[in-house]
Amino acid sequence: MEKGYRNLGYALLLLIPLAYFGMDKSWFIHFPQFGDQMNGYLRFHTVVVLAWIGLLIVQPMLIRYHQVEWHRRVGKGSYFLFPILLLSTWFQVIRISGSDEPINLFFPLADSVLLILFYGLAIYYRRQQPLHMRYMIGTAIVLLGPTMAYIGPHRLGWSANFTQYAQYAITIFLLTGLLRLDQMHGKKYKPYLIIGLSYAVHLLVYSLLFMWT
């Protein structure tokens, strides 16, 4: 593993407290007796997202500690887990499509496109570890969207619009830092350019759709 990314697995542990603050009232407080607080979809989606976060954390740690064979086995498990992750998101699409604000379909659909793009590229470059790793980092960044969508309004009292632009700002900050790190060490930073361009399109479409809301 590249020296600058040896602690990537530990850094991704930050996804756990983010998930806690992003799903507190919908999962952790009511576990294991949910009652009417959670529907079946939300339980399913939460479990799948937590499993994906676990995979993102474990995989770089396996590489760091030279457990390459286990890394490959867990990676093959993602072929099964990733479609389930998308399926759990599709349930949200169905729910929103029947609501009073179908424009909010943008969020699960756009995030699904980003996930498919980044994961697809990660699998395509699975034998080129530096590129594979960077695109998997891209899938982790996508998780910031739904997490911030809860934390902003419910924890910090932000408006939905301000929360979304705050997410873009955080994403730009992260990608800029990662890109500069690679530039300083002469590494391949093209994946971060592709991820950044994808988010630029995400930002443009969001701004056009929600400009007058």
Short mmCIF file of N, CA and C in Angstrom, two decimals, residues 47-56 73-89 115 119:
data_model
loop_
_atom_site.label_atom_id
_atom_site.label_comp_id
_atom_site.label_asym_id
_atom_site.label_seq_id
_atom_site.Cartn_x
_atom_site.Cartn_y
_atom_site.Cartn_z
N VAL A 47 -29.04 -1.34 7.56
CA VAL A 47 -28.15 -2.50 7.72
C VAL A 47 -27.19 -2.61 6.53
N VAL A 48 -27.70 -2.41 5.33
CA VAL A 48 -26.87 -2.53 4.13
C VAL A 48 -25.80 -1.44 4.10
N VAL A 49 -26.19 -0.20 4.43
CA VAL A 49 -25.22 0.90 4.45
C VAL A 49 -24.13 0.64 5.48
N LEU A 50 -24.51 0.16 6.66
CA LEU A 50 -23.52 -0.13 7.69
C LEU A 50 -22.58 -1.25 7.24
N ALA A 51 -23.11 -2.23 6.52
CA ALA A 51 -22.26 -3.30 5.98
C ALA A 51 -21.27 -2.75 4.97
N TRP A 52 -21.73 -1.80 4.14
CA TRP A 52 -20.84 -1.20 3.14
C TRP A 52 -19.75 -0.37 3.83
N ILE A 53 -20.12 0.36 4.86
CA ILE A 53 -19.13 1.12 5.62
C ILE A 53 -18.09 0.17 6.22
N GLY A 54 -18.56 -0.95 6.76
CA GLY A 54 -17.64 -1.94 7.31
C GLY A 54 -16.66 -2.44 6.27
N LEU A 55 -17.15 -2.69 5.07
CA LEU A 55 -16.29 -3.14 3.98
C LEU A 55 -15.24 -2.09 3.63
N LEU A 56 -15.67 -0.83 3.56
CA LEU A 56 -14.75 0.25 3.22
C LEU A 56 -13.63 0.38 4.26
N ARG A 73 -11.05 -11.92 -1.05
CA ARG A 73 -12.30 -12.60 -0.70
C ARG A 73 -13.38 -11.60 -0.32
N VAL A 74 -13.01 -10.64 0.52
CA VAL A 74 -13.98 -9.62 0.91
C VAL A 74 -14.40 -8.79 -0.30
N GLY A 75 -13.43 -8.50 -1.17
CA GLY A 75 -13.73 -7.75 -2.38
C GLY A 75 -14.75 -8.45 -3.26
N LYS A 76 -14.62 -9.77 -3.37
CA LYS A 76 -15.60 -10.54 -4.15
C LYS A 76 -16.98 -10.48 -3.49
N GLY A 77 -16.99 -10.37 -2.17
CA GLY A 77 -18.26 -10.22 -1.47
C GLY A 77 -18.97 -8.93 -1.84
N SER A 78 -18.19 -7.92 -2.24
CA SER A 78 -18.80 -6.64 -2.63
C SER A 78 -19.62 -6.79 -3.90
N TYR A 79 -19.31 -7.81 -4.74
CA TYR A 79 -20.10 -8.04 -5.94
C TYR A 79 -21.55 -8.38 -5.57
N PHE A 80 -21.73 -8.97 -4.41
CA PHE A 80 -23.06 -9.31 -3.91
C PHE A 80 -23.66 -8.15 -3.13
N LEU A 81 -22.82 -7.48 -2.32
CA LEU A 81 -23.33 -6.41 -1.45
C LEU A 81 -23.70 -5.16 -2.22
N PHE A 82 -22.93 -4.81 -3.25
CA PHE A 82 -23.19 -3.55 -3.95
C PHE A 82 -24.56 -3.52 -4.63
N PRO A 83 -24.97 -4.57 -5.35
CA PRO A 83 -26.33 -4.53 -5.92
C PRO A 83 -27.41 -4.41 -4.85
N ILE A 84 -27.18 -5.02 -3.68
CA ILE A 84 -28.16 -4.89 -2.59
C ILE A 84 -28.20 -3.45 -2.10
N LEU A 85 -27.04 -2.80 -2.05
CA LEU A 85 -26.99 -1.38 -1.66
C LEU A 85 -27.82 -0.54 -2.62
N LEU A 86 -27.68 -0.80 -3.91
CA LEU A 86 -28.46 -0.07 -4.90
C LEU A 86 -29.95 -0.38 -4.77
N LEU A 87 -30.26 -1.64 -4.51
CA LEU A 87 -31.66 -2.04 -4.34
C LEU A 87 -32.29 -1.31 -3.16
N SER A 88 -31.55 -1.20 -2.07
CA SER A 88 -32.09 -0.50 -0.90
C SER A 88 -32.33 0.97 -1.20
N THR A 89 -31.52 1.54 -2.08
CA THR A 89 -31.72 2.93 -2.51
C THR A 89 -32.94 3.04 -3.42
N LEU A 115 -22.37 6.28 -7.29
CA LEU A 115 -21.91 5.00 -6.73
C LEU A 115 -21.59 4.01 -7.84
N TYR A 119 -17.77 2.79 -8.24
CA TYR A 119 -17.56 1.37 -7.97
C TYR A 119 -17.21 0.63 -9.26
#
